[in-house]
Amino acid sequence: MKNILLIATGGTIASRPTEDGLAPQLRAGDILGCVPSLATLCRIDALQLMNIDSTNMSPACWLDIAACVREHYDAYDGFVITHGTDTMAYTASALSYLIQSSAKPIVITGSQKSIYDQDTDARRNLFDAFLAAQDDTLFGVLLVFDGRVIAGTRARKTRTKSLNAFSSIDYPEIALLRDGRILHYIREEKPACAPVFCGRLNPRVFVLRLIPGMNPGVLRLLLGSFDALVIESFGVGGLPCYEQEDFLAAVHAWSEAGRPIVITTQVPHEGSDLAVYQVGARVVRTPGILQAHTMTVESVVTKLMWILPQTNDLSEIKRLFYAPVAHDLLRFEGACQESDE
C-alpha cells in the first residue's frame, strides 16, 4: 500500500453551521473518519496546516503549503490537500509553479457541501483524491473534483453551487474517476529529475477587468502600487482608443517603468489573439506587453507572482512567461512568441 499524506487547510469540506453561516471547524482526523473505506486504499497520515475559508487563502498560505510538501516529500508516495472551492484553482496554479517536476501526485480537492452532511459530494471527492494520489501513472499538481482529474494550471471554478463545479479550460481532462477506477485520457512519462521547489512569490499583481468607457487613467494610478498588471480585455484582446491614445500612453508608462502587462480575455474559452484586430496589434508591439493566449487568469496571476522575484528584466520576464509549465501554455503558443522575437 502507498503512503499518502493528507494536508488539511479548511474549506467547505471541513465546515459546520454556525450562527453566521458555514465555517471551517472539522480537523483532518474528523474528515478522514467520515470515509473509513480509505483505510483499504492506502496508508494515511494527516496534518492540519491551517483551517480557513478559502476566501482567506493568500500567497503566504501557498508558500506554507509548498513548504509542507517539500518537508515531507521524501517520506510519502503522494499528497492530498483539502481546500475550499472558491480559490482552489488559484492554489492549484500557484502550487504548479512552486512545485515543478514532481514525479509524485499532489492532489487538491474539496467539496460543495460539508463532509459533516449526509447528502454531500465530499466523501466521493475525498476518496477519488486518494485514489488519484496513490496511482502509479499520475504526477504533478492535479485538481480532483466530481470524478475529474484536471491539470492544476487548467482548472477553473465555473459553477458556484453545482457539484460539477470545476472545468478544465481549453485542455483535456487528465483522467476520469468512476466506481473506484481511473480512466486515463492523457498518459505522460514522469519527470526523471528531482522536484524543483520555489520559496518566493511577489503578490504585487493586479487584475483589471475592462468595461466600455473605462478611464485609462486607472492604469497610471495602479502603476504606483503594483509590479505587474493583468488586463481582462474584450474578445480576442485589445485596448480601446476612444479617438485618442490615452490607453497606449498609460501602457507605455508601465513599459518605461519596467513592469509587465499581460492582456487576457474575459471570454471563458479559446483565449486571446492580439494579432487579429488593430486594437490588439498596436498594443502587442509595446515592450513589456504579453498575451495570455489560452492560459487561465489564475495561471497568469500566479505565474507572474512566481516570475517577479526572479527578475525585473522585461526580456527575461517574457522568456519565463512564455516557457510552458505543467500545461499552462500550449506548445504552439510559446513557439509563436519565440518566432515573433
Short mmCIF file of C-alpha atoms in Angstrom, two decimals:
data_model
loop_
_atom_site.label_atom_id
_atom_site.label_comp_id
_atom_site.label_asym_id
_atom_site.label_seq_id
_atom_site.Cartn_x
_atom_site.Cartn_y
_atom_site.Cartn_z
CA MET A 1 0.00 0.00 0.00
CA LYS A 2 1.12 3.52 -0.76
CA ASN A 3 1.84 6.10 1.95
CA ILE A 4 -0.17 9.29 1.42
CA LEU A 5 -0.11 12.49 3.46
CA LEU A 6 -3.32 14.47 3.93
CA ILE A 7 -2.70 18.21 4.32
CA ALA A 8 -5.89 19.88 5.54
CA THR A 9 -6.41 23.62 5.04
CA GLY A 10 -10.12 24.08 5.81
CA GLY A 11 -12.83 25.00 3.30
CA THR A 12 -16.41 23.83 2.90
CA ILE A 13 -15.38 20.19 3.20
CA ALA A 14 -14.36 20.93 6.81
CA SER A 15 -17.22 23.27 7.70
CA ARG A 16 -20.05 23.15 10.18
CA PRO A 17 -23.01 25.51 10.55
CA THR A 18 -22.57 28.49 12.86
CA GLU A 19 -24.79 31.46 13.71
CA ASP A 20 -23.04 33.40 10.96
CA GLY A 21 -23.05 30.65 8.32
CA LEU A 22 -20.74 27.79 7.46
CA ALA A 23 -17.21 27.99 8.87
CA PRO A 24 -14.28 25.52 8.87
CA GLN A 25 -14.32 23.64 12.17
CA LEU A 26 -13.58 19.99 11.38
CA ARG A 27 -9.99 18.81 11.72
CA ALA A 28 -8.08 16.46 9.42
CA GLY A 29 -8.84 13.43 11.58
CA ASP A 30 -12.55 14.25 11.59
CA ILE A 31 -12.55 14.40 7.79
CA LEU A 32 -10.80 11.06 7.43
CA GLY A 33 -13.17 9.47 9.94
CA CYS A 34 -16.09 10.20 7.62
CA VAL A 35 -14.65 7.94 4.90
CA PRO A 36 -13.50 4.72 6.63
CA SER A 37 -13.10 2.94 3.27
CA LEU A 38 -9.92 4.97 2.70
CA ALA A 39 -8.14 2.57 5.06
CA THR A 40 -8.43 -0.15 2.42
CA LEU A 41 -6.89 2.05 -0.26
CA CYS A 42 -3.65 3.34 1.25
CA ARG A 43 -1.84 4.22 4.47
CA ILE A 44 -2.66 7.77 5.51
CA ASP A 45 -1.10 10.30 7.83
CA ALA A 46 -2.87 13.61 8.43
CA LEU A 47 -1.58 17.10 9.08
CA GLN A 48 -3.66 20.18 9.88
CA LEU A 49 -1.73 23.04 8.27
CA MET A 50 -4.46 25.68 8.59
CA ASN A 51 -8.25 25.75 8.93
CA ILE A 52 -9.60 28.68 6.93
CA ASP A 53 -12.31 29.60 4.49
CA SER A 54 -10.55 29.63 1.11
CA THR A 55 -11.65 33.24 0.61
CA ASN A 56 -8.87 33.94 3.15
CA MET A 57 -6.26 31.97 1.17
CA SER A 58 -3.22 34.08 0.27
CA PRO A 59 0.19 33.81 -1.41
CA ALA A 60 1.70 33.34 2.06
CA CYS A 61 -0.57 30.32 2.53
CA TRP A 62 0.53 28.92 -0.83
CA LEU A 63 4.15 29.16 0.29
CA ASP A 64 3.27 27.36 3.53
CA ILE A 65 1.56 24.53 1.61
CA ALA A 66 4.51 24.16 -0.77
CA ALA A 67 6.95 24.18 2.16
CA CYS A 68 4.90 21.47 3.87
CA VAL A 69 5.01 19.26 0.78
CA ARG A 70 8.74 19.88 0.48
CA GLU A 71 9.37 18.96 4.12
CA HIS A 72 7.53 15.65 3.79
CA TYR A 73 8.23 14.89 0.13
CA ASP A 74 10.67 12.01 0.60
CA ALA A 75 8.51 10.23 3.20
CA TYR A 76 5.34 9.83 1.11
CA ASP A 77 4.23 8.48 -2.26
CA GLY A 78 1.65 11.20 -2.80
CA PHE A 79 -0.21 14.08 -1.19
CA VAL A 80 -3.86 15.11 -0.82
CA ILE A 81 -4.65 18.73 0.04
CA THR A 82 -8.19 19.51 1.18
CA HIS A 83 -9.20 23.06 0.33
CA GLY A 84 -12.16 25.38 -0.12
CA THR A 85 -13.51 25.65 -3.64
CA ASP A 86 -13.60 29.43 -4.07
CA THR A 87 -9.84 29.89 -4.52
CA MET A 88 -8.90 26.28 -5.21
CA ALA A 89 -8.00 27.00 -8.84
CA TYR A 90 -5.61 29.76 -7.75
CA THR A 91 -3.94 27.41 -5.27
CA ALA A 92 -3.67 24.65 -7.87
CA SER A 93 -2.00 27.07 -10.28
CA ALA A 94 0.30 28.54 -7.64
CA LEU A 95 1.49 25.11 -6.49
CA SER A 96 2.14 24.16 -10.13
CA TYR A 97 4.82 26.88 -10.20
CA LEU A 98 6.06 26.43 -6.64
CA ILE A 99 6.50 22.65 -7.06
CA GLN A 100 7.72 21.70 -10.53
CA SER A 101 8.80 18.34 -11.98
CA SER A 102 7.22 16.32 -9.19
CA ALA A 103 7.04 12.62 -10.06
CA LYS A 104 4.54 12.17 -7.24
CA PRO A 105 0.87 13.24 -7.36
CA ILE A 106 -0.05 16.35 -5.39
CA VAL A 107 -3.85 16.31 -5.43
CA ILE A 108 -6.11 19.16 -4.37
CA THR A 109 -9.76 18.51 -3.61
CA GLY A 110 -12.71 19.86 -1.69
CA SER A 111 -16.48 19.86 -1.92
CA GLN A 112 -19.57 21.97 -2.43
CA LYS A 113 -21.13 20.57 0.74
CA SER A 114 -19.57 19.78 4.09
CA ILE A 115 -18.42 16.25 4.79
CA TYR A 116 -20.40 16.75 8.01
CA ASP A 117 -23.63 16.41 5.97
CA GLN A 118 -25.12 13.07 4.97
CA ASP A 119 -26.03 14.29 1.48
CA THR A 120 -22.64 15.52 0.31
CA ASP A 121 -20.14 15.30 -2.51
CA ALA A 122 -17.29 15.49 -0.01
CA ARG A 123 -16.91 11.77 0.66
CA ARG A 124 -16.70 10.84 -3.00
CA ASN A 125 -14.28 13.67 -3.81
CA LEU A 126 -12.04 12.73 -0.90
CA PHE A 127 -11.98 9.06 -1.89
CA ASP A 128 -11.27 9.98 -5.51
CA ALA A 129 -8.44 12.28 -4.43
CA PHE A 130 -6.71 9.48 -2.52
CA LEU A 131 -7.34 7.12 -5.43
CA ALA A 132 -5.51 9.56 -7.69
CA ALA A 133 -2.75 10.22 -5.15
CA GLN A 134 -1.82 6.53 -4.98
CA ASP A 135 -1.96 5.96 -8.75
CA ASP A 136 1.28 4.84 -10.37
CA THR A 137 0.94 6.97 -13.51
CA LEU A 138 -0.39 10.33 -12.27
CA PHE A 139 2.05 13.01 -11.15
CA GLY A 140 2.41 16.72 -10.54
CA VAL A 141 -0.22 19.11 -9.21
CA LEU A 142 -3.75 17.98 -10.00
CA LEU A 143 -7.26 19.05 -9.04
CA VAL A 144 -9.75 16.23 -8.45
CA PHE A 145 -13.43 17.11 -8.30
CA ASP A 146 -16.67 15.41 -9.33
CA GLY A 147 -14.84 12.46 -10.86
CA ARG A 148 -12.49 14.58 -12.96
CA VAL A 149 -8.71 14.88 -12.82
CA ILE A 150 -7.68 18.33 -14.06
CA ALA A 151 -4.19 19.75 -14.58
CA GLY A 152 -3.52 22.31 -11.85
CA THR A 153 -2.86 25.13 -14.31
CA ARG A 154 -6.06 24.48 -16.29
CA ALA A 155 -8.69 24.32 -13.56
CA ARG A 156 -11.33 26.97 -13.03
CA LYS A 157 -14.42 27.11 -10.87
CA THR A 158 -17.27 27.61 -13.34
CA ARG A 159 -20.29 26.93 -11.12
CA THR A 160 -20.98 28.31 -7.67
CA LYS A 161 -23.34 25.64 -6.32
CA SER A 162 -23.47 22.60 -8.62
CA LEU A 163 -21.42 19.53 -7.77
CA ASN A 164 -19.61 19.69 -11.13
CA ALA A 165 -18.10 22.99 -10.05
CA PHE A 166 -14.77 22.82 -11.92
CA SER A 167 -13.86 22.73 -15.58
CA SER A 168 -10.64 22.17 -17.47
CA ILE A 169 -10.19 25.28 -19.61
CA ASP A 170 -9.04 24.69 -23.20
CA TYR A 171 -7.18 21.50 -22.25
CA PRO A 172 -8.42 17.90 -21.93
CA GLU A 173 -9.06 16.36 -18.54
CA ILE A 174 -6.17 14.16 -17.47
CA ALA A 175 -8.43 11.30 -16.35
CA LEU A 176 -11.86 10.38 -15.04
CA LEU A 177 -12.66 8.50 -11.84
CA ARG A 178 -15.57 6.08 -11.98
CA ASP A 179 -16.61 3.46 -9.42
CA GLY A 180 -13.19 3.32 -7.80
CA ARG A 181 -11.29 3.11 -11.07
CA ILE A 182 -9.22 5.64 -13.01
CA LEU A 183 -9.84 6.06 -16.73
CA HIS A 184 -6.71 7.71 -18.11
CA TYR A 185 -7.11 10.12 -21.02
CA ILE A 186 -3.57 11.51 -21.08
CA ARG A 187 -0.51 9.46 -20.18
CA GLU A 188 2.90 11.06 -19.94
CA GLU A 189 6.29 9.97 -18.70
CA LYS A 190 7.04 11.01 -15.16
CA PRO A 191 9.82 13.54 -14.65
CA ALA A 192 13.16 11.81 -14.23
CA CYS A 193 14.75 14.68 -12.30
CA ALA A 194 14.23 15.72 -8.70
CA PRO A 195 11.36 18.12 -8.00
CA VAL A 196 12.10 21.83 -8.04
CA PHE A 197 10.65 23.80 -5.14
CA CYS A 198 10.35 27.58 -5.06
CA GLY A 199 10.04 29.55 -1.84
CA ARG A 200 9.23 33.06 -3.09
CA LEU A 201 6.24 34.87 -4.56
CA ASN A 202 5.58 38.52 -5.28
CA PRO A 203 1.89 39.27 -4.58
CA ARG A 204 2.01 42.77 -6.17
CA VAL A 205 -0.04 41.69 -9.21
CA PHE A 206 -3.33 43.38 -10.09
CA VAL A 207 -6.14 42.16 -12.35
CA LEU A 208 -8.11 44.89 -14.15
CA ARG A 209 -11.33 43.99 -15.94
CA LEU A 210 -12.12 46.40 -18.77
CA ILE A 211 -15.60 47.86 -19.16
CA PRO A 212 -16.77 50.04 -22.04
CA GLY A 213 -15.81 53.67 -21.48
CA MET A 214 -13.23 52.99 -18.75
CA ASN A 215 -10.94 55.92 -17.98
CA PRO A 216 -7.38 54.92 -18.93
CA GLY A 217 -6.08 56.99 -16.03
CA VAL A 218 -6.71 53.99 -13.79
CA LEU A 219 -3.61 52.33 -15.29
CA ARG A 220 -1.43 55.20 -14.07
CA LEU A 221 -2.95 55.01 -10.60
CA LEU A 222 -2.16 51.30 -10.39
CA LEU A 223 1.43 51.80 -11.52
CA GLY A 224 2.41 53.21 -8.14
CA SER A 225 1.24 50.15 -6.20
CA PHE A 226 1.80 47.06 -8.35
CA ASP A 227 4.68 45.34 -10.16
CA ALA A 228 2.59 43.64 -12.85
CA LEU A 229 -0.84 44.15 -14.36
CA VAL A 230 -3.23 41.67 -15.94
CA ILE A 231 -5.88 43.27 -18.15
CA GLU A 232 -9.01 41.26 -18.88
CA SER A 233 -9.90 42.68 -22.29
CA PHE A 234 -12.82 42.04 -24.65
CA GLY A 235 -12.96 39.20 -27.19
CA VAL A 236 -9.55 38.13 -28.53
CA GLY A 237 -7.94 41.14 -26.86
CA GLY A 238 -7.00 44.76 -27.37
CA LEU A 239 -7.24 48.16 -25.74
CA PRO A 240 -9.77 50.85 -26.66
CA CYS A 241 -8.58 54.07 -28.28
CA TYR A 242 -11.65 56.37 -27.91
CA GLU A 243 -10.29 58.57 -30.74
CA GLN A 244 -7.13 59.27 -28.75
CA GLU A 245 -4.06 57.44 -27.44
CA ASP A 246 -4.51 57.68 -23.66
CA PHE A 247 -4.59 53.90 -23.12
CA LEU A 248 -1.45 53.42 -25.19
CA ALA A 249 0.29 56.22 -23.31
CA ALA A 250 -0.61 54.58 -20.00
CA VAL A 251 0.66 51.24 -21.28
CA HIS A 252 3.94 52.86 -22.35
CA ALA A 253 4.33 54.25 -18.83
CA TRP A 254 4.26 50.69 -17.47
CA SER A 255 6.80 49.62 -20.09
CA GLU A 256 9.12 52.53 -19.26
CA ALA A 257 8.90 51.56 -15.58
CA GLY A 258 10.00 48.02 -16.50
CA ARG A 259 6.74 46.43 -15.37
CA PRO A 260 4.90 43.85 -17.46
CA ILE A 261 1.28 43.93 -18.59
CA VAL A 262 -0.47 40.74 -19.66
CA ILE A 263 -3.52 41.01 -21.92
CA THR A 264 -6.05 38.23 -21.47
CA THR A 265 -9.74 37.93 -22.30
CA GLN A 266 -12.99 37.98 -20.35
CA VAL A 267 -14.29 35.18 -22.58
CA PRO A 268 -14.04 31.78 -20.82
CA HIS A 269 -12.70 29.75 -23.75
CA GLU A 270 -10.30 29.94 -26.73
CA GLY A 271 -8.05 32.65 -25.34
CA SER A 272 -6.52 35.85 -26.68
CA ASP A 273 -5.03 36.65 -30.09
CA LEU A 274 -3.86 40.24 -30.28
CA ALA A 275 -2.88 39.95 -33.94
CA VAL A 276 -6.49 39.77 -35.17
CA TYR A 277 -7.63 43.39 -34.76
CA GLN A 278 -5.90 46.76 -34.94
CA VAL A 279 -6.82 47.49 -31.31
CA GLY A 280 -4.72 44.48 -30.34
CA ALA A 281 -1.90 44.63 -32.89
CA ARG A 282 -0.93 48.17 -31.93
CA VAL A 283 -0.67 47.13 -28.27
CA VAL A 284 1.38 43.95 -28.65
CA ARG A 285 4.24 45.89 -30.27
CA THR A 286 4.86 47.71 -26.99
CA PRO A 287 7.81 46.28 -24.97
CA GLY A 288 6.62 44.54 -21.83
CA ILE A 289 3.20 43.65 -23.24
CA LEU A 290 2.47 39.93 -23.10
CA GLN A 291 -0.64 38.00 -24.00
CA ALA A 292 -2.16 35.08 -22.16
CA HIS A 293 -3.30 33.03 -25.19
CA THR A 294 -5.30 30.15 -23.63
CA MET A 295 -3.83 30.47 -20.13
CA THR A 296 -6.38 30.87 -17.35
CA VAL A 297 -6.39 34.09 -15.37
CA GLU A 298 -5.49 32.03 -12.30
CA SER A 299 -2.37 30.74 -14.02
CA VAL A 300 -1.42 34.15 -15.42
CA VAL A 301 -1.63 35.76 -11.98
CA THR A 302 0.27 33.06 -10.10
CA LYS A 303 2.90 32.67 -12.84
CA LEU A 304 3.65 36.38 -12.63
CA MET A 305 3.91 36.12 -8.85
CA TRP A 306 6.43 33.31 -9.36
CA ILE A 307 8.43 35.14 -12.05
CA LEU A 308 8.74 38.58 -10.43
CA PRO A 309 11.03 37.55 -7.54
CA GLN A 310 13.43 36.01 -10.07
CA THR A 311 13.98 39.03 -12.34
CA ASN A 312 12.90 42.58 -13.14
CA ASP A 313 14.24 42.45 -16.70
CA LEU A 314 11.36 42.62 -19.18
CA SER A 315 13.01 40.33 -21.74
CA GLU A 316 13.66 37.69 -19.06
CA ILE A 317 10.13 38.06 -17.72
CA LYS A 318 8.86 37.46 -21.26
CA ARG A 319 11.05 34.37 -21.68
CA LEU A 320 9.87 32.85 -18.40
CA PHE A 321 6.24 33.74 -19.04
CA TYR A 322 6.20 32.02 -22.45
CA ALA A 323 8.06 28.93 -21.23
CA PRO A 324 5.31 26.30 -20.75
CA VAL A 325 4.96 24.90 -17.23
CA ALA A 326 2.64 21.99 -16.43
CA HIS A 327 0.40 22.55 -19.48
CA ASP A 328 -0.28 26.20 -18.64
CA LEU A 329 0.67 27.33 -22.14
CA LEU A 330 0.25 25.21 -25.24
CA ARG A 331 3.50 24.48 -27.05
CA PHE A 332 2.47 26.19 -30.30
CA GLU A 333 1.60 29.35 -28.37
CA GLY A 334 5.04 29.51 -26.83
CA ALA A 335 6.64 28.73 -30.20
CA CYS A 336 4.69 31.59 -31.85
CA GLN A 337 6.15 34.04 -29.37
CA GLU A 338 9.67 32.77 -29.96
CA SER A 339 9.26 33.24 -33.72
CA ASP A 340 7.95 36.78 -33.25
CA GLU A 341 11.08 37.95 -31.47
#
